[in-house]
Amino acid sequence: MKRILATTLATAAALAVGATAVTAQSAKGFYKGKTVEIYIGYGLGGTYGKSATIMGEHLRPRIGADSVIVKSMPGAGGLKMTNYYANVAKRDGTAIILPPDTLAITQMLKPKKAKYDSRDFRWLGAAVRSNSLSAVRADSGVKAWKDLKSKAVPFACSGLGSQTCQVPALINGLLGTKIKIVRGYKGSKKMLLAMEQGEAAGINLTWLAFKTNRQAWFKSGFAVPVMQMGPTPDPELAGVPNLKDLVAAEDRPIVNFMSSLIAIGRSLAVHKDVPKERTAFLKSAFVDMAKDPAFVADMKKRKLQVTYTSAEDVHKVVDESVGMSADIIKRTNQILFGSAS
């Protein structure tokens, strides 16, 4: 009896493996000769554009596509592109989204403007994550974050849906600083240029974006890092205070909610209506890519550090953010936008 049971289980396992292989082969056959599009809500020159381009290059041979192109659709801090992807883009697996890291936050804070539900995305994984960093020009007179309480320093940012606007507003609301938020810059490249040319005296980006584009600022003394935000301090930013450690205990849930953008990072996803076998195939290709030394090396050449996060972990963070209590959402909205919704 035991021998029969063992044989039956072995046969079932073999059939399951065979079925998986057939499904993967079928999915790969679907992509043969096709063009896959990766949608981003920012310009091609920043970490979104660079990450999408390199991921596309490494995913293409893994999925058997003829080509992978990056579609840049800037506007409202990535909100314009996300709304388009959720409602217009193809749902056959040839359209992939690299969403803004504030995806779930914006949905909860601005439900009337967010024409999507973050839970409708099926995650492939995240390749990059990085704490946010607020930095100012050294000649602004700001040496530490407390100086922002007395100086109205202009910070360049993109749109309401971006951490470049939301984090400075959060700092103002929780710590009583006087950061002047100047919206309308399309992409980190233009924000960095604005700070370089003196149009702005500060910006909030990911630490990775600074490292990729302007690390020399900090070595030369042109810029001063004044505050980071993340679930835990970044070891590379030793001595730079973390917002979470500066706020009152009752405000920490708000910072935790806003810090969800760190875990989402630079991730890829598809719509829930994409056939399951194609989603599984893309996810498998993403995992294989993220662990490939050649991919890590190519990212490093562009000054991007791979910090892989599984699809399941990204999904969990999104679910937690979308499930945040009404009280936290109300208080966060009041802090960021001066209203409850």
Coordinates of C-alpha atoms in Angstrom, one line a residue, residues 132 226-234 237-247:
S132 CA 13.8 59.4 0.8
V226 CA 19.0 67.3 6.4
M227 CA 16.5 64.4 6.9
Q228 CA 15.7 60.9 5.7
M229 CA 12.4 59.0 5.8
G230 CA 12.1 55.2 5.9
P231 CA 11.1 52.3 8.1
T232 CA 14.7 52.2 9.3
P233 CA 17.7 54.5 8.9
D234 CA 19.9 54.0 5.8
L237 CA 23.1 58.2 5.7
A238 CA 24.7 57.9 9.1
G239 CA 24.1 61.0 11.2
V240 CA 21.1 62.1 9.1
P241 CA 18.0 62.0 11.3
N242 CA 15.0 59.8 10.4
L243 CA 11.6 61.5 10.4
K244 CA 10.1 58.6 12.3
D245 CA 12.4 59.3 15.2
L246 CA 11.6 63.0 15.4
V247 CA 7.8 63.0 15.5

